[in-house]
CSV table of C-alpha atoms in Angstrom, one decimal:
chain,number,residue,atom,x,y,z
A,30,MET,CA,60.8,-237.3,-110.7
A,31,TYR,CA,57.9,-239.8,-110.8
A,32,GLN,CA,56.7,-239.1,-107.3
A,33,VAL,CA,53.7,-236.8,-108.1
A,34,LEU,CA,52.5,-239.1,-110.8
A,35,LYS,CA,52.7,-242.1,-108.4
A,36,GLU,CA,50.7,-240.1,-105.8
A,37,SER,CA,48.1,-239.2,-108.4
A,38,PHE,CA,47.6,-242.9,-109.3
A,39,GLN,CA,47.5,-243.9,-105.6
A,40,GLU,CA,44.8,-241.3,-104.9
A,41,HIS,CA,42.4,-243.0,-107.3
A,42,VAL,CA,43.3,-246.6,-107.9
A,43,SER,CA,45.4,-249.5,-106.6
A,44,LEU,CA,48.4,-250.5,-108.8
A,45,THR,CA,50.7,-253.4,-107.9
A,46,ASP,CA,54.4,-252.6,-107.9
A,47,GLU,CA,54.7,-254.4,-111.2
A,48,GLN,CA,51.9,-252.4,-112.8
A,49,TRP,CA,53.4,-249.2,-111.5
A,50,GLU,CA,56.8,-250.1,-113.1
A,51,MET,CA,55.0,-250.9,-116.4
A,52,CYS,CA,53.3,-247.5,-116.4
A,53,LYS,CA,56.4,-245.6,-115.4
A,54,LYS,CA,58.4,-247.0,-118.3
A,55,LYS,CA,55.9,-245.7,-120.8
A,56,PHE,CA,56.4,-242.0,-119.7
A,57,ARG,CA,59.2,-239.8,-121.0
A,58,PRO,CA,60.6,-237.0,-118.7
A,59,LYS,CA,60.6,-233.6,-120.4
A,60,ARG,CA,62.0,-230.4,-118.9
A,61,MET,CA,60.7,-227.1,-120.3
A,62,LEU,CA,61.5,-223.5,-119.7
A,63,LYS,CA,59.1,-220.6,-119.1
A,64,ARG,CA,57.6,-219.3,-122.3
A,65,GLN,CA,58.4,-222.5,-124.3
A,66,PHE,CA,55.5,-224.1,-126.1
A,67,LEU,CA,54.3,-227.7,-125.4
A,68,LEU,CA,51.9,-227.3,-128.3
A,69,GLN,CA,51.3,-224.6,-130.9
A,70,GLU,CA,48.2,-223.8,-133.0
A,71,GLY,CA,48.3,-225.9,-136.2
A,72,ASP,CA,50.2,-228.8,-134.6
A,73,VAL,CA,48.7,-232.2,-133.8
A,74,CYS,CA,48.7,-233.0,-130.0
A,75,ARG,CA,50.6,-236.3,-129.9
A,76,GLU,CA,51.3,-236.5,-126.1
A,77,LEU,CA,49.5,-236.2,-122.8
A,78,ALA,CA,51.6,-234.3,-120.3
A,79,PHE,CA,51.5,-234.8,-116.5
A,80,VAL,CA,53.0,-231.9,-114.5
A,81,GLU,CA,55.5,-233.1,-111.9
A,82,LYS,CA,56.7,-229.5,-111.2
A,83,GLY,CA,55.9,-226.1,-112.5
A,84,SER,CA,52.8,-224.9,-114.5
A,85,LEU,CA,51.4,-224.6,-118.0
A,86,TYR,CA,48.4,-222.9,-119.5
A,87,SER,CA,46.4,-223.4,-122.7
A,88,TYR,CA,44.8,-220.6,-124.7
A,89,SER,CA,43.1,-219.9,-128.0
A,90,VAL,CA,43.7,-216.8,-130.2
A,91,ASP,CA,40.5,-215.4,-131.9
A,92,SER,CA,40.3,-213.8,-135.3
A,93,LYS,CA,40.9,-210.4,-133.8
A,94,GLY,CA,44.1,-211.6,-132.1
A,95,ASN,CA,42.7,-211.7,-128.6
A,96,GLN,CA,44.1,-214.4,-126.3
A,97,HIS,CA,41.5,-216.5,-124.4
A,98,VAL,CA,42.9,-218.6,-121.5
A,99,ILE,CA,41.2,-222.0,-121.4
A,100,ARG,CA,42.9,-223.6,-118.4
A,101,PHE,CA,45.9,-223.9,-116.2
A,102,ALA,CA,47.8,-227.0,-115.0
A,103,PHE,CA,49.9,-227.1,-111.8
A,104,GLU,CA,51.7,-230.0,-110.1
A,105,GLY,CA,49.7,-233.2,-110.3
A,106,TRP,CA,47.5,-232.0,-113.2
A,107,TRP,CA,47.3,-233.3,-116.7
A,108,MET,CA,47.6,-231.1,-119.8
A,109,ALA,CA,46.8,-231.8,-123.4
A,110,ASN,CA,44.4,-230.8,-126.1
A,111,LEU,CA,42.3,-234.0,-126.0
A,112,GLN,CA,40.3,-233.1,-129.1
A,113,SER,CA,43.5,-233.1,-131.2
A,114,PHE,CA,45.0,-236.0,-129.3
A,115,PHE,CA,42.0,-238.3,-130.1
A,116,THR,CA,41.2,-237.1,-133.6
A,117,ARG,CA,44.8,-236.5,-134.7
A,118,LYS,CA,43.7,-233.3,-136.3
A,119,PRO,CA,45.7,-230.0,-135.8
A,120,THR,CA,44.8,-228.2,-132.7
A,121,ASN,CA,43.5,-224.6,-132.5
A,122,LEU,CA,45.0,-224.2,-129.0
A,123,ASN,CA,48.4,-223.2,-127.7
A,124,ILE,CA,49.9,-224.7,-124.6
A,125,GLU,CA,52.7,-222.5,-123.1
A,126,VAL,CA,54.9,-223.0,-120.1
A,127,LEU,CA,54.1,-220.6,-117.3
A,128,GLU,CA,56.9,-221.5,-114.9
A,129,ASP,CA,60.0,-223.7,-115.6
A,130,SER,CA,58.5,-227.2,-115.5
A,131,GLU,CA,59.2,-230.9,-115.2
A,132,LEU,CA,56.7,-232.9,-117.2
A,133,LEU,CA,56.1,-236.6,-117.8
A,134,VAL,CA,54.8,-237.1,-121.3
A,135,LEU,CA,53.0,-240.1,-122.7
A,136,ASP,CA,52.3,-240.7,-126.4
A,137,SER,CA,49.1,-242.0,-127.9
A,138,LYS,CA,50.5,-245.5,-128.6
A,139,ASN,CA,51.7,-246.0,-125.0
A,140,HIS,CA,48.5,-244.5,-123.6
A,141,GLU,CA,46.5,-247.1,-125.7
A,142,LYS,CA,48.8,-249.9,-124.6
A,143,LEU,CA,48.3,-249.0,-120.9
A,144,LEU,CA,44.5,-248.8,-121.4
A,145,GLU,CA,44.6,-252.3,-122.9
A,146,GLU,CA,46.9,-253.9,-120.4
A,147,ILE,CA,46.1,-252.4,-117.1
A,148,PRO,CA,42.4,-252.1,-116.1
A,149,ALA,CA,43.3,-249.9,-113.1
A,150,TYR,CA,45.0,-247.5,-115.6
A,151,GLU,CA,41.7,-247.2,-117.5
A,152,ARG,CA,39.8,-246.7,-114.2
A,153,TYR,CA,42.3,-244.0,-113.3
A,154,HIS,CA,41.6,-242.2,-116.6
A,155,ARG,CA,37.9,-242.6,-116.3
A,156,ILE,CA,38.0,-240.9,-112.9
A,157,ILE,CA,40.4,-238.1,-114.1
A,158,LEU,CA,38.1,-237.4,-117.0
A,159,GLN,CA,35.1,-237.4,-114.7
A,160,ASN,CA,36.8,-234.8,-112.5
A,161,ALA,CA,38.0,-232.8,-115.4
A,162,TYR,CA,34.5,-232.7,-116.9
A,163,VAL,CA,32.9,-231.6,-113.6
A,164,ALA,CA,35.5,-228.8,-113.2
A,165,LEU,CA,35.0,-227.6,-116.8
A,166,GLN,CA,31.2,-227.6,-116.5
A,167,GLN,CA,31.6,-225.6,-113.2
A,168,ARG,CA,33.7,-223.2,-115.2
A,169,VAL,CA,31.0,-222.8,-117.8
A,170,GLU,CA,28.3,-222.3,-115.1
A,171,ASN,CA,30.5,-219.7,-113.4
A,172,ALA,CA,31.2,-217.9,-116.6
A,173,LEU,CA,27.5,-217.7,-117.4
A,174,GLY,CA,26.0,-217.0,-114.0
A,175,LEU,CA,28.4,-215.1,-111.8
A,176,THR,CA,29.4,-211.5,-111.6
A,177,ALA,CA,33.1,-210.5,-111.9
A,178,GLU,CA,33.3,-210.2,-108.1
A,179,GLU,CA,31.8,-213.6,-107.6
A,180,LYS,CA,34.1,-215.2,-110.2
A,181,TYR,CA,37.2,-213.7,-108.5
A,182,ASN,CA,36.0,-214.7,-105.1
A,183,ARG,CA,35.4,-218.3,-106.2
A,184,LEU,CA,38.8,-218.5,-107.8
A,185,ILE,CA,40.8,-217.4,-104.8
A,186,GLU,CA,38.7,-219.5,-102.5
A,187,GLN,CA,39.4,-222.7,-104.6
A,188,ASN,CA,43.0,-221.9,-105.5
A,189,PRO,CA,44.5,-219.6,-102.9
A,190,GLU,CA,48.1,-220.0,-104.4
A,191,PHE,CA,46.8,-219.1,-107.9
A,192,MET,CA,47.2,-215.4,-107.5
A,193,ASN,CA,50.9,-215.7,-106.5
A,194,ARG,CA,51.8,-217.9,-109.5
A,195,VAL,CA,49.7,-216.5,-112.4
A,196,PRO,CA,50.1,-213.0,-113.9
A,197,LEU,CA,47.1,-210.8,-113.6
A,198,ASN,CA,46.4,-210.5,-117.3
A,199,LEU,CA,46.1,-214.3,-117.6
A,200,VAL,CA,43.8,-214.4,-114.6
A,201,ALA,CA,41.6,-211.8,-116.2
A,202,SER,CA,41.5,-213.7,-119.5
A,203,TYR,CA,40.7,-216.9,-117.7
A,204,LEU,CA,37.9,-215.3,-115.8
A,205,GLY,CA,36.6,-213.7,-119.0
A,206,ILE,CA,36.8,-210.1,-117.6
A,207,SER,CA,39.0,-207.2,-118.5
A,208,PRO,CA,42.2,-206.5,-116.6
A,209,GLU,CA,40.7,-203.2,-115.5
A,210,THR,CA,37.7,-204.9,-114.0
A,211,LEU,CA,40.0,-207.4,-112.2
A,212,SER,CA,42.0,-204.5,-110.8
A,213,ARG,CA,38.8,-202.9,-109.5
A,214,VAL,CA,37.6,-206.1,-108.0
A,215,ARG,CA,40.9,-206.7,-106.3
A,216,GLY,CA,40.9,-203.1,-105.0
A,217,GLN,CA,37.6,-203.8,-103.3
A,218,PHE,CA,39.0,-206.9,-101.6
A,219,SER,CA,42.1,-205.3,-100.3
A,220,SER,CA,40.4,-202.1,-99.0
B,20,MET,CA,12.9,-249.6,-125.7
B,21,TYR,CA,16.6,-250.5,-125.2
B,22,GLN,CA,17.6,-250.3,-128.8
B,23,VAL,CA,19.4,-246.9,-128.7
B,24,LEU,CA,21.3,-247.8,-125.6
B,25,LYS,CA,22.5,-251.1,-127.2
B,26,GLU,CA,23.6,-249.2,-130.3
B,27,SER,CA,25.5,-246.7,-128.1
B,28,PHE,CA,27.4,-249.5,-126.4
B,29,GLN,CA,28.1,-251.3,-129.7
B,30,GLU,CA,29.5,-248.1,-131.2
B,31,HIS,CA,32.3,-248.0,-128.6
B,32,VAL,CA,32.9,-251.4,-127.0
B,33,SER,CA,32.2,-255.2,-127.4
B,34,LEU,CA,29.8,-256.6,-124.9
B,35,THR,CA,28.9,-260.3,-124.9
B,36,ASP,CA,25.1,-261.1,-124.9
B,37,GLU,CA,25.4,-262.0,-121.3
B,38,GLN,CA,27.1,-258.7,-120.4
B,39,TRP,CA,24.5,-256.8,-122.3
B,40,GLU,CA,21.7,-258.6,-120.3
B,41,MET,CA,23.5,-257.7,-117.1
B,42,CYS,CA,23.7,-254.1,-118.1
B,43,LYS,CA,20.1,-253.9,-119.3
B,44,LYS,CA,18.7,-255.2,-116.1
B,45,LYS,CA,20.3,-252.4,-114.1
B,46,PHE,CA,18.5,-249.6,-116.0
B,47,ARG,CA,14.9,-248.5,-115.2
B,48,PRO,CA,12.7,-247.2,-118.0
B,49,LYS,CA,11.1,-243.8,-117.2
B,50,ARG,CA,8.6,-241.9,-119.4
B,51,MET,CA,8.5,-238.2,-119.0
B,52,LEU,CA,6.3,-235.4,-120.4
B,53,LYS,CA,7.4,-232.1,-121.9
B,54,ARG,CA,8.0,-229.5,-119.1
B,55,GLN,CA,8.5,-232.1,-116.4
B,56,PHE,CA,11.7,-231.9,-114.4
B,57,LEU,CA,14.2,-234.8,-114.2
B,58,LEU,CA,16.2,-232.7,-111.7
B,59,GLN,CA,15.5,-229.4,-109.8
B,60,GLU,CA,17.9,-227.0,-108.2
B,61,GLY,CA,18.5,-228.1,-104.6
B,62,ASP,CA,18.0,-231.8,-105.3
B,63,VAL,CA,20.8,-234.4,-105.3
B,64,CYS,CA,21.2,-236.0,-108.7
B,65,ARG,CA,20.8,-239.7,-108.0
B,66,GLU,CA,20.6,-241.1,-111.5
B,67,LEU,CA,22.3,-241.0,-114.9
B,68,ALA,CA,19.7,-240.8,-117.7
B,69,PHE,CA,20.1,-242.1,-121.2
B,70,VAL,CA,17.7,-240.7,-123.8
B,71,GLU,CA,16.0,-243.4,-125.9
B,72,LYS,CA,13.6,-241.0,-127.4
B,73,GLY,CA,12.9,-237.2,-127.0
B,74,SER,CA,15.1,-234.5,-125.5
B,75,LEU,CA,16.0,-232.7,-122.4
B,76,TYR,CA,18.0,-229.6,-121.5
B,77,SER,CA,19.9,-228.5,-118.4
B,78,TYR,CA,20.1,-224.9,-117.2
B,79,SER,CA,21.2,-222.7,-114.3
B,80,VAL,CA,19.3,-219.7,-113.0
B,81,ASP,CA,21.5,-216.8,-111.8
B,82,SER,CA,20.9,-214.4,-108.9
B,83,LYS,CA,19.0,-212.0,-111.2
B,84,GLY,CA,16.7,-214.8,-112.3
B,85,ASN,CA,18.3,-215.2,-115.8
B,86,GLN,CA,18.2,-218.7,-117.2
B,87,HIS,CA,21.5,-220.1,-118.8
B,88,VAL,CA,21.2,-223.2,-120.9
B,89,ILE,CA,24.2,-225.5,-120.2
B,90,ARG,CA,23.4,-228.3,-122.6
B,91,PHE,CA,20.9,-230.4,-124.5
B,92,ALA,CA,20.5,-234.2,-124.8
B,93,PHE,CA,18.8,-235.9,-127.7
B,94,GLU,CA,18.4,-239.6,-128.6
B,95,GLY,CA,21.5,-241.5,-127.7
B,96,TRP,CA,22.9,-238.9,-125.3
B,97,TRP,CA,23.4,-239.1,-121.6
B,98,MET,CA,22.1,-236.5,-119.2
B,99,ALA,CA,22.8,-235.9,-115.5
B,100,ASN,CA,24.5,-233.4,-113.3
B,101,LEU,CA,27.8,-235.3,-112.8
B,102,GLN,CA,29.0,-233.0,-110.0
B,103,SER,CA,26.0,-233.7,-107.9
B,104,PHE,CA,25.9,-237.4,-108.9
B,105,PHE,CA,29.5,-238.0,-107.8
B,106,THR,CA,29.6,-235.7,-104.7
B,107,ARG,CA,26.0,-236.4,-103.6
B,108,LYS,CA,25.6,-232.7,-102.9
B,109,PRO,CA,22.6,-230.7,-104.0
B,110,THR,CA,22.7,-229.6,-107.6
B,111,ASN,CA,22.6,-225.9,-108.8
B,112,LEU,CA,21.1,-227.0,-112.1
B,113,ASN,CA,17.7,-227.9,-113.4
B,114,ILE,CA,17.1,-230.6,-116.0
B,115,GLU,CA,13.8,-230.1,-117.9
B,116,VAL,CA,12.1,-232.3,-120.5
B,117,LEU,CA,12.0,-230.5,-123.8
B,118,GLU,CA,10.0,-233.1,-125.8
B,119,ASP,CA,8.0,-236.1,-124.4
B,120,SER,CA,10.8,-238.5,-123.6
B,121,GLU,CA,11.6,-242.2,-123.0
B,122,LEU,CA,14.6,-242.4,-120.7
B,123,LEU,CA,16.6,-245.3,-119.2
B,124,VAL,CA,17.9,-244.3,-115.8
B,125,LEU,CA,20.7,-245.9,-113.8
B,126,ASP,CA,21.3,-245.1,-110.1
B,127,SER,CA,24.7,-244.7,-108.5
B,128,LYS,CA,24.7,-248.1,-106.9
B,129,ASN,CA,24.0,-249.9,-110.2
B,130,HIS,CA,26.5,-247.7,-112.1
B,131,GLU,CA,29.2,-248.6,-109.6
B,132,LYS,CA,28.3,-252.3,-109.8
B,133,LEU,CA,28.6,-252.3,-113.6
B,134,LEU,CA,31.9,-250.4,-113.4
B,135,GLU,CA,33.2,-253.1,-111.0
B,136,GLU,CA,31.8,-256.2,-112.8
B,137,ILE,CA,32.2,-255.3,-116.5
B,138,PRO,CA,35.5,-253.8,-117.7
B,139,ALA,CA,33.9,-253.0,-121.1
B,140,TYR,CA,31.3,-250.9,-119.3
B,141,GLU,CA,34.1,-248.9,-117.7
B,142,ARG,CA,35.7,-248.5,-121.0
B,143,TYR,CA,32.4,-247.3,-122.5
B,144,HIS,CA,32.2,-244.6,-119.8
B,145,ARG,CA,35.8,-243.6,-120.2
B,146,ILE,CA,35.1,-243.0,-123.9
B,147,ILE,CA,31.8,-241.2,-123.3
B,148,LEU,CA,33.5,-238.9,-120.8
B,149,GLN,CA,36.3,-238.3,-123.2
B,150,ASN,CA,33.9,-237.2,-125.9
B,151,ALA,CA,31.8,-235.2,-123.5
B,152,TYR,CA,34.9,-233.4,-122.3
B,153,VAL,CA,36.0,-232.6,-125.8
B,154,ALA,CA,32.5,-231.3,-126.7
B,155,LEU,CA,32.3,-229.1,-123.6
B,156,GLN,CA,35.8,-227.7,-124.2
B,157,GLN,CA,34.8,-226.9,-127.8
B,158,ARG,CA,31.8,-225.1,-126.4
B,159,VAL,CA,34.0,-223.0,-124.1
B,160,GLU,CA,36.4,-222.1,-126.9
B,161,ASN,CA,33.4,-221.2,-129.2
B,162,ALA,CA,31.9,-219.1,-126.4
B,163,LEU,CA,35.2,-217.2,-125.9
B,164,GLY,CA,36.5,-216.8,-129.4
B,165,LEU,CA,33.6,-216.7,-131.9
B,166,THR,CA,31.2,-213.9,-133.0
B,167,ALA,CA,27.5,-214.5,-132.8
B,168,GLU,CA,27.4,-215.2,-136.5
B,169,GLU,CA,30.1,-217.8,-136.2
B,170,LYS,CA,28.5,-219.4,-133.2
B,171,TYR,CA,25.2,-219.8,-135.0
B,172,ASN,CA,26.8,-221.1,-138.1
B,173,ARG,CA,28.8,-223.7,-136.2
B,174,LEU,CA,25.7,-224.9,-134.4
B,175,ILE,CA,23.5,-225.5,-137.5
B,176,GLU,CA,26.5,-227.1,-139.3
B,177,GLN,CA,27.0,-229.6,-136.5
B,178,ASN,CA,23.3,-230.1,-135.5
B,179,PRO,CA,21.1,-229.4,-138.5
B,180,GLU,CA,18.0,-230.8,-136.8
B,181,PHE,CA,18.6,-228.6,-133.7
B,182,MET,CA,16.7,-225.6,-135.1
B,183,ASN,CA,13.6,-227.6,-135.7
B,184,ARG,CA,13.5,-229.1,-132.2
B,185,VAL,CA,14.7,-226.3,-129.9
B,186,PRO,CA,12.8,-223.1,-129.2
B,187,LEU,CA,14.7,-220.0,-130.3
B,188,ASN,CA,14.9,-218.5,-126.8
B,189,LEU,CA,16.7,-221.6,-125.6
B,190,VAL,CA,19.1,-221.6,-128.6
B,191,ALA,CA,19.9,-218.0,-127.9
B,192,SER,CA,20.6,-218.8,-124.2
B,193,TYR,CA,22.7,-221.8,-125.2
B,194,LEU,CA,24.8,-219.7,-127.5
B,195,GLY,CA,25.1,-216.9,-124.9
B,196,ILE,CA,23.6,-214.3,-127.2
B,197,SER,CA,20.4,-212.3,-126.9
B,198,PRO,CA,17.2,-213.5,-128.7
B,199,GLU,CA,17.4,-210.2,-130.7
B,200,THR,CA,20.9,-210.9,-131.9
B,201,LEU,CA,19.9,-214.5,-132.8
B,202,SER,CA,16.9,-213.1,-134.9
B,203,ARG,CA,19.3,-210.7,-136.7
B,204,VAL,CA,21.8,-213.4,-137.4
B,205,ARG,CA,19.1,-215.8,-138.7
B,206,GLY,CA,17.7,-212.9,-140.9
B,207,GLN,CA,21.0,-212.6,-142.6
B,208,PHE,CA,21.1,-216.3,-143.3
B,209,SER,CA,17.6,-216.5,-144.8
B,210,SER,CA,17.9,-213.3,-146.9
């Protein structure tokens, strides 16, 4: 159950066996079913979730009731609403389970403890945040500067398995284009 | 010259006098004039810049020649293209000086050294990245879910001095609305 988390740590930092055991103990396994909510608008985000298996996605709902997909998380990715997690204010996002999932969750107190006690854990989070920031800025740049065709192209280049695992309406929302435009773009690619 | 940087460290972490002197020595002061470029599309971003005085903004230019403002940086903010800084690949962004500025710049080698030698420096960067990530995600959510009126409203609430320091065409680009829409929205507020 902890294999993917261990690999994620090993990719970025060196933990001794003892440090790994200390980390591991702080996480709580959580199984969730498709369509369940890890977080709902109005709740405070009290836990960081690491995806061992399955997938999740986060979205906001605007004043007209339109859903806007913010991001997805597959195996080896973290998911949370960091704003709510750090400020302890209610979130304006929802996090829903896309495929039956096995998560490892970590509450704020345990996260702080690990940051205090294990410098390599803090380094790991600094690197994860760095990568997350770069990916999010890339998304902003793509949203602003690319055509629908280019956005779709970029997405399937970077995440080839994405199209098999994510329903088309969510892909369209994530790309900020209409489902009709997505169908048209996909039609061009397959013809 | 190093006062704002010192305050920024003190806000988030405790550095001993000796550690602060170690940090300080690694930065290089750089004065820049309005309209100069800290970074141009095609260059590799080799330095992180901290704004002691003045302001900068980053933007991309799409295939049709349209400018898209990504973010601004005022006193006490960091500016760089992190993707290019970490991957050492050419950037697709420009960073231009908005007002005559005094910067403190830090190259990749010195940044890595400080991360290695001073745990509090790594903590500082982890917190800065955390805050930057939260702000960027807020921007994505606003861009997706708010009307032009709401976007403008939110901006002047959070950054009241913004409107005095940033030309309207850049504000419009940053908000992802046309200059005409921005004028209309501002007209509603002043009437």
